[in-house]
Amino acid sequence: MLRELYCGLLGLIFRLAGVLVLLQYLGDITSRICARTAGLSTHSQAARCKTPQTIEMRLLPAGAPRLGLGLAALGRPGYITLNRGADLADRSVEAMRARAEEVLDAAYAGGVRWFDCARSYGLSEDFVGKWLEKRGHTCDAVAVSSKWGYRYTAGWRVDTAGEPHEVKDHSAAHLRQQWPESDDLVGSHLRLYQVHSATFDSGILDNVETHEALAALKRDRGWALGLSVSSPAQGDVVDAALKIEVDGERLFDAVQATYNIFEQAPGPSLTAAHAQGCTIIVKEAMANGRVLSNAALLKHAAELDCSPDALALACVLAQPFEPHVLSGAVTTDQIASNLGALPVAERLRGDPELLGRIMGETRQDSEAYWAERAALAWN
C-alpha cells in the first residue's frame, strides 16, 4: 500500500516537472516570437516613415505649422548672427547641447514639428537625433531636413585664426561620404536631404555623376531632394536647378532660399518654383538679426501690437509662394516670440495692401544686402 502510494506520488512529481519544463519552453518560444514581432513592427514603422506615400514629398507632418527651427546657430559655437554673445555665454559642447534641447523642447511645445540641420552645422544632427531619441518623438510626428556639401572645419572654435569654418565640396564622392553620416544620426526622421549652398561656381548644376547619386538616394532611401541657395544670383540658380532631370523626372523637390523684408529679389523665381509644385523653404528670414533695427518694421510692429521678429517672419509666411520658414532662435524666449508670427501672417494674408506696403518700405538692393552680409563676423 505504502509502496503504491509512494510510486504514485513520484509519478505525479515527474509529470509536474514535465509540465514545468514544457511551460518554460513555451514561454521561451513566446518571448522569441514577441521579440521578432516587435522587431518587425519597428522595421515596418521605419520603412513606412521613409516611403513616398508617407513623405508625400512634403516637409511637414499633417497639421504642423509652416514654421520650423533651424539649427545653424544652435549646433555650433560660432555663427554670424548679431548679438550672439548676449544669447550664448557658454559655448562648450555640453552647454550647447543643453541649450539646443531646451529650445527644441520649447519649439515642440509650441507646435513646431520640423527641424533643419546640416553636416556643417557642427553637431546639429547629433543634437537633434539624440533629442528625438530621448523624447521618443516618432517619425510620423516629427520631420527633419538636413544638408550635405559643406564639411565643418572649425573644430568647435569661434575664432579659427582666419581658417574657414566650413569647406564646400559638391562632388559625388563627398555626397557618398556625408549621406551615411546624416542617415546614422537622423535618418529615421529625415524627409528632405538638400545640397548645401548650390551655386554656378560649385559645379553641382552640371555634375551628372552627383545628380545620379542623388536620384539613387531618392529612390533607395525615400528622401525628397532639395538645394539651398545664397548670393544675389540665388533666383537664377533656382531656375537652373529645377530644369535638372534624371531618367525624365525632375531631380529637386524643394528649394531653400534667403528671403526677407530686405532681400526680396528671388521672389519671382520662388513663385515660379512653387507653381511647379516645388516646396519653398526660407532661411534667414530675419537677415541674421539685421531686420530688428529697421525703423519701418518697428513702426508697423507697434501699430500691429506684435514683436518685430514676429512681423518679420509673418511678412515671409504670408508670401504667395507659401514658404516653409525657419526660425533661427537660440533661446526659449526667442522661439516663443517667433511663434507669434503665425497669427500675424494670417492677418497679413487678409490685408495684402498692408503686406505690400511693409515690403515696399523695407526692401533693399540685393547686391548691397549680400555685401553687408558678407561683412558679418563669426562670433
Coordinates of C-alpha atoms in Angstrom, one line a residue:
M1 CA 0.0 0.0 0.0
L2 CA 2.7 2.4 1.0
R3 CA 4.8 1.3 -1.9
E4 CA 1.9 2.0 -4.4
L5 CA 1.3 5.4 -2.7
Y6 CA 5.0 6.3 -3.0
C7 CA 5.2 5.3 -6.7
G8 CA 2.0 7.3 -7.4
L9 CA 3.4 10.4 -5.7
L10 CA 6.7 10.0 -7.5
G11 CA 4.9 9.7 -10.9
L12 CA 2.9 12.9 -10.1
I13 CA 6.1 14.8 -9.3
F14 CA 7.7 13.7 -12.6
R15 CA 4.6 14.7 -14.5
L16 CA 4.5 18.1 -12.8
A17 CA 8.2 18.6 -13.6
G18 CA 7.5 17.8 -17.2
V19 CA 4.7 20.3 -17.3
L20 CA 7.0 23.0 -15.8
V21 CA 9.7 22.2 -18.5
L22 CA 7.0 22.4 -21.2
L23 CA 5.7 25.7 -19.8
Q24 CA 9.2 27.1 -19.7
Y25 CA 9.8 26.0 -23.3
L26 CA 6.6 27.6 -24.5
G27 CA 7.5 30.7 -22.6
D28 CA 10.8 30.9 -24.4
I29 CA 9.1 30.4 -27.7
T30 CA 6.6 33.1 -27.0
S31 CA 9.3 35.5 -25.9
R32 CA 11.2 34.9 -29.2
I33 CA 8.0 35.4 -31.2
C34 CA 7.2 38.6 -29.4
A35 CA 10.7 39.9 -29.9
R36 CA 10.7 39.1 -33.6
T37 CA 7.3 40.7 -33.9
A38 CA 8.5 43.8 -32.1
G39 CA 11.5 43.9 -34.4
L40 CA 9.3 43.6 -37.5
S41 CA 7.0 46.3 -36.2
T42 CA 9.9 48.6 -35.6
H43 CA 11.3 47.8 -39.0
S44 CA 7.9 48.3 -40.6
Q45 CA 7.4 51.6 -38.9
A46 CA 10.8 52.8 -40.1
A47 CA 10.1 51.7 -43.6
R48 CA 6.7 53.3 -43.6
C49 CA 8.2 56.6 -42.5
K50 CA 10.5 56.5 -45.5
T51 CA 8.0 55.6 -48.2
P52 CA 6.9 58.3 -50.6
Q53 CA 3.3 57.7 -49.5
T54 CA 4.2 58.9 -46.1
I55 CA 6.6 61.6 -47.1
E56 CA 4.4 62.7 -50.0
M57 CA 7.3 64.9 -51.0
R58 CA 6.1 67.3 -48.3
L59 CA 8.1 68.6 -45.5
L60 CA 5.7 68.7 -42.6
P61 CA 3.7 66.1 -40.6
A62 CA -0.1 66.7 -41.0
G63 CA -1.4 69.7 -39.3
A64 CA 2.0 71.2 -38.4
P65 CA 2.6 75.0 -38.9
R66 CA 4.9 76.1 -41.7
L67 CA 7.3 77.4 -39.2
G68 CA 10.4 75.3 -38.4
L69 CA 13.5 75.6 -36.3
G70 CA 16.9 75.8 -38.0
L71 CA 20.0 74.6 -36.1
A72 CA 22.6 76.8 -37.9
A73 CA 23.1 78.8 -34.7
L74 CA 22.3 76.1 -32.1
G75 CA 24.5 73.4 -33.5
R76 CA 27.9 75.1 -33.3
P77 CA 29.7 77.7 -31.1
G78 CA 30.3 80.3 -33.9
Y79 CA 27.8 81.9 -36.3
I80 CA 27.2 85.3 -37.9
T81 CA 24.0 86.2 -36.1
L82 CA 24.1 89.6 -34.4
N83 CA 24.5 89.9 -30.6
R84 CA 25.2 86.2 -30.3
G85 CA 27.4 86.7 -27.2
A86 CA 24.4 88.0 -25.2
D87 CA 22.4 84.9 -26.0
L88 CA 25.0 82.2 -25.6
A89 CA 27.6 82.8 -22.8
D90 CA 28.8 79.2 -22.5
R91 CA 29.8 77.6 -25.9
S92 CA 31.0 74.3 -24.6
V93 CA 29.6 71.2 -26.3
E94 CA 27.7 70.3 -23.1
A95 CA 26.2 73.7 -22.7
M96 CA 25.3 74.0 -26.4
R97 CA 23.6 70.6 -26.3
A98 CA 21.6 71.5 -23.2
R99 CA 20.6 74.8 -24.8
A100 CA 19.6 73.1 -28.1
E101 CA 17.4 70.6 -26.2
E102 CA 15.7 73.5 -24.3
V103 CA 14.9 75.3 -27.5
L104 CA 13.8 72.1 -29.2
D105 CA 11.5 71.3 -26.3
A106 CA 10.1 74.9 -26.4
A107 CA 9.6 74.7 -30.1
Y108 CA 7.9 71.3 -29.9
A109 CA 5.6 72.6 -27.1
G110 CA 4.6 75.5 -29.4
G111 CA 3.6 73.1 -32.2
V112 CA 6.8 73.1 -34.3
R113 CA 7.3 69.7 -35.9
W114 CA 10.1 70.3 -38.4
F115 CA 13.8 70.8 -37.7
D116 CA 16.5 71.7 -40.2
C117 CA 20.2 70.6 -39.8
A118 CA 23.3 70.3 -41.9
R119 CA 26.5 68.4 -41.8
S120 CA 28.4 71.7 -41.4
Y121 CA 26.3 73.0 -38.6
G122 CA 28.7 71.5 -36.1
L123 CA 26.8 68.9 -34.0
S124 CA 23.3 69.8 -35.2
E125 CA 22.4 66.4 -36.4
D126 CA 23.7 64.8 -33.3
F127 CA 21.9 67.2 -31.0
V128 CA 18.6 66.7 -32.9
G129 CA 19.0 62.9 -33.2
K130 CA 19.8 62.4 -29.5
W131 CA 16.9 64.7 -28.5
L132 CA 14.4 62.7 -30.7
E133 CA 15.6 59.5 -29.1
K134 CA 15.3 60.9 -25.5
R135 CA 11.9 62.3 -26.1
G136 CA 10.5 59.4 -28.1
H137 CA 9.2 61.5 -30.9
T138 CA 8.2 59.3 -33.8
C139 CA 9.0 59.8 -37.4
D140 CA 5.3 60.2 -38.1
A141 CA 5.1 63.2 -35.8
V142 CA 8.4 65.0 -36.4
A143 CA 10.3 65.7 -39.6
V144 CA 14.0 66.5 -40.1
S145 CA 15.6 68.1 -43.1
S146 CA 19.4 68.2 -43.5
K147 CA 22.1 69.2 -45.9
W148 CA 25.3 67.9 -47.4
G149 CA 28.0 69.6 -49.3
Y150 CA 29.8 71.6 -46.6
R151 CA 32.3 70.0 -44.2
Y152 CA 32.6 71.5 -40.8
T153 CA 36.2 72.5 -40.2
A154 CA 36.1 74.9 -37.2
G155 CA 36.9 72.3 -34.6
W156 CA 34.4 73.7 -32.2
R157 CA 36.0 77.1 -32.2
V158 CA 34.6 80.6 -32.7
D159 CA 37.9 82.1 -33.6
T160 CA 39.6 80.0 -36.3
A161 CA 42.5 82.3 -36.8
G162 CA 41.4 83.1 -40.3
E163 CA 40.7 79.5 -41.4
P164 CA 37.3 78.7 -42.8
H165 CA 34.5 77.4 -40.5
E166 CA 33.3 75.2 -43.3
V167 CA 34.5 73.9 -46.7
K168 CA 32.3 73.3 -49.7
D169 CA 32.6 70.2 -51.9
H170 CA 29.6 69.1 -54.1
S171 CA 31.3 66.1 -55.6
A172 CA 29.6 62.7 -55.8
A173 CA 32.4 61.3 -53.6
H174 CA 31.6 63.9 -50.9
L175 CA 27.9 63.0 -51.1
R176 CA 28.7 59.3 -50.7
Q177 CA 30.8 60.2 -47.6
Q178 CA 28.2 62.5 -46.0
W179 CA 24.8 61.0 -46.5
P180 CA 25.6 57.9 -44.4
E181 CA 26.7 60.2 -41.6
S182 CA 23.3 62.1 -41.8
D183 CA 21.5 58.8 -42.0
D184 CA 23.2 57.4 -38.9
L185 CA 22.2 60.5 -36.8
V186 CA 18.8 61.5 -38.1
G187 CA 17.9 59.0 -40.8
S188 CA 14.8 57.6 -39.2
H189 CA 13.2 61.1 -39.3
L190 CA 14.9 62.5 -42.4
R191 CA 12.4 63.6 -45.1
L192 CA 14.4 66.0 -47.1
Y193 CA 18.1 66.0 -48.0
Q194 CA 19.5 69.2 -49.5
V195 CA 22.5 70.3 -51.4
H196 CA 24.1 73.0 -49.2
S197 CA 24.6 76.4 -50.9
A198 CA 24.3 75.4 -54.5
T199 CA 26.0 78.0 -56.9
F200 CA 27.0 78.1 -60.5
D201 CA 30.6 78.0 -59.4
S202 CA 30.3 74.9 -57.2
G203 CA 29.6 72.7 -60.2
I204 CA 26.6 71.0 -58.8
L205 CA 24.2 72.2 -61.5
D206 CA 26.1 70.3 -64.3
N207 CA 27.6 67.4 -62.3
V208 CA 25.8 64.4 -63.8
E209 CA 27.5 61.9 -61.5
T210 CA 26.2 63.8 -58.4
H211 CA 22.8 64.1 -60.0
E212 CA 22.6 60.3 -60.5
A213 CA 23.9 59.6 -56.9
L214 CA 21.2 62.0 -55.6
A215 CA 18.5 60.3 -57.6
A216 CA 19.6 56.9 -56.2
L217 CA 19.1 58.3 -52.7
K218 CA 15.6 59.4 -53.5
R219 CA 14.8 56.0 -55.0
D220 CA 16.6 53.9 -52.3
R221 CA 16.1 55.9 -49.2
G222 CA 12.8 57.6 -50.0
W223 CA 14.1 61.1 -49.2
A224 CA 12.9 64.1 -51.0
L225 CA 15.7 66.2 -52.5
G226 CA 16.4 69.9 -52.3
L227 CA 19.0 72.5 -52.5
S228 CA 19.8 75.7 -50.6
V229 CA 20.9 78.8 -52.4
S230 CA 22.7 82.1 -51.4
S231 CA 24.1 85.2 -53.1
P232 CA 22.5 87.8 -55.4
A233 CA 22.2 85.0 -58.1
Q234 CA 20.1 82.7 -56.0
G235 CA 17.0 83.2 -58.2
D236 CA 18.9 82.2 -61.3
V237 CA 20.3 79.1 -59.5
V238 CA 16.8 78.1 -58.6
D239 CA 15.6 78.5 -62.2
A240 CA 18.5 76.4 -63.5
A241 CA 18.2 73.7 -60.8
L242 CA 14.6 73.0 -61.5
K243 CA 15.5 72.1 -65.1
I244 CA 17.7 69.2 -64.0
E245 CA 16.2 65.8 -64.7
V246 CA 17.3 62.2 -64.1
D247 CA 15.6 59.5 -66.1
G248 CA 13.0 62.0 -67.2
E249 CA 12.0 63.2 -63.7
R250 CA 12.8 66.5 -62.1
L251 CA 15.6 65.9 -59.5
F252 CA 14.8 68.5 -56.9
D253 CA 11.6 68.7 -54.9
A254 CA 12.4 71.7 -52.7
V255 CA 14.5 74.8 -52.7
Q256 CA 15.7 76.7 -49.6
A257 CA 16.5 80.4 -50.3
T258 CA 17.2 83.6 -48.4
Y259 CA 14.2 85.8 -48.5
N260 CA 13.2 88.6 -46.0
I261 CA 11.9 92.1 -45.9
F262 CA 15.3 93.3 -47.1
E263 CA 16.2 90.7 -49.7
Q264 CA 13.2 90.2 -52.0
A265 CA 15.0 89.6 -55.3
P266 CA 14.3 85.8 -55.5
G267 CA 10.6 86.3 -55.1
P268 CA 9.7 85.7 -58.8
S269 CA 11.8 82.6 -59.0
L270 CA 10.3 81.2 -55.8
T271 CA 6.8 81.9 -57.1
A272 CA 7.6 80.1 -60.4
A273 CA 9.1 77.1 -58.4
H274 CA 6.0 77.0 -56.2
A275 CA 3.8 76.9 -59.3
Q276 CA 5.8 73.9 -60.5
G277 CA 4.9 72.0 -57.3
C278 CA 8.2 72.7 -55.6
T279 CA 8.3 73.1 -51.8
I280 CA 9.7 76.5 -50.9
I281 CA 11.8 76.9 -47.7
V282 CA 13.0 80.3 -46.5
K283 CA 16.1 80.7 -44.3
E284 CA 17.5 83.9 -42.8
A285 CA 14.0 85.4 -42.7
M286 CA 15.3 88.0 -40.1
A287 CA 18.6 88.6 -42.0
N288 CA 20.7 87.3 -39.1
G289 CA 19.0 89.8 -36.8
R290 CA 19.6 92.8 -39.0
V291 CA 15.9 93.5 -39.7
L292 CA 15.2 94.0 -36.0
S293 CA 16.6 97.6 -36.0
N294 CA 14.7 98.6 -39.2
A295 CA 12.6 101.7 -38.4
A296 CA 9.8 100.8 -40.8
L297 CA 9.5 97.3 -39.3
L298 CA 9.5 98.7 -35.8
K299 CA 6.8 101.2 -36.7
H300 CA 4.5 98.6 -38.2
A301 CA 5.1 96.1 -35.4
A302 CA 4.0 98.8 -32.9
E303 CA 0.9 99.5 -34.9
L304 CA 0.0 95.8 -35.2
D305 CA 0.8 95.2 -31.5
C306 CA 3.3 92.4 -32.2
S307 CA 7.0 91.9 -31.7
P308 CA 9.3 93.0 -34.6
D309 CA 10.6 89.4 -35.1
A310 CA 7.0 88.1 -35.3
L311 CA 6.2 90.7 -38.0
A312 CA 9.4 90.0 -40.0
L313 CA 8.6 86.2 -40.1
A314 CA 5.0 86.9 -40.8
C315 CA 5.8 89.0 -43.8
V316 CA 7.6 86.0 -45.3
L317 CA 5.0 83.4 -44.2
A318 CA 2.3 85.5 -46.0
Q319 CA 4.0 85.5 -49.4
P320 CA 2.0 83.9 -52.2
F321 CA 4.7 81.2 -52.8
E322 CA 3.6 79.7 -49.4
P323 CA 7.0 79.2 -47.9
H324 CA 8.0 77.0 -45.0
V325 CA 10.0 79.4 -42.8
L326 CA 12.9 78.6 -40.5
S327 CA 13.3 80.3 -37.1
G328 CA 16.9 80.8 -36.0
A329 CA 16.0 81.1 -32.3
V330 CA 18.7 80.2 -29.8
T331 CA 16.7 80.9 -26.6
T332 CA 13.2 79.8 -25.4
D333 CA 12.1 83.4 -25.3
Q334 CA 13.1 83.9 -28.9
I335 CA 11.2 80.8 -30.2
A336 CA 8.1 81.8 -28.2
S337 CA 8.2 85.3 -29.8
N338 CA 8.8 83.8 -33.2
L339 CA 5.7 81.6 -32.9
G340 CA 3.8 84.8 -32.6
A341 CA 4.3 85.2 -36.4
L342 CA 1.6 82.6 -37.2
P343 CA -1.4 84.8 -36.3
V344 CA 0.2 87.9 -37.7
A345 CA 0.8 86.1 -41.0
E346 CA -2.9 85.3 -41.1
R347 CA -3.7 88.9 -40.6
L348 CA -1.4 90.0 -43.4
R349 CA -2.8 87.4 -45.8
G350 CA -6.2 89.1 -45.3
D351 CA -4.7 92.5 -45.9
P352 CA -2.4 92.3 -48.9
E353 CA -2.2 96.1 -49.2
L354 CA -0.6 96.3 -45.8
L355 CA 1.8 93.5 -46.6
G356 CA 2.8 95.2 -49.8
R357 CA 3.3 98.5 -48.0
I358 CA 5.6 96.9 -45.4
M359 CA 7.6 95.0 -48.1
G360 CA 7.9 98.2 -50.2
E361 CA 9.1 100.3 -47.3
T362 CA 11.8 97.8 -46.2
R363 CA 13.2 96.4 -49.4
Q364 CA 17.0 96.8 -50.1
D365 CA 19.1 96.4 -53.2
S366 CA 20.2 92.8 -53.5
E367 CA 23.8 93.4 -54.2
A368 CA 24.1 95.8 -51.2
Y369 CA 22.3 93.2 -49.0
W370 CA 24.7 90.5 -49.8
A371 CA 27.7 92.8 -49.4
E372 CA 26.6 93.6 -45.9
R373 CA 26.0 90.0 -45.0
A374 CA 29.5 89.1 -46.3
A375 CA 30.9 91.6 -43.8
L376 CA 29.3 90.0 -40.8
A377 CA 31.8 88.4 -38.4
W378 CA 31.6 85.0 -36.9
N379 CA 31.0 85.5 -33.2

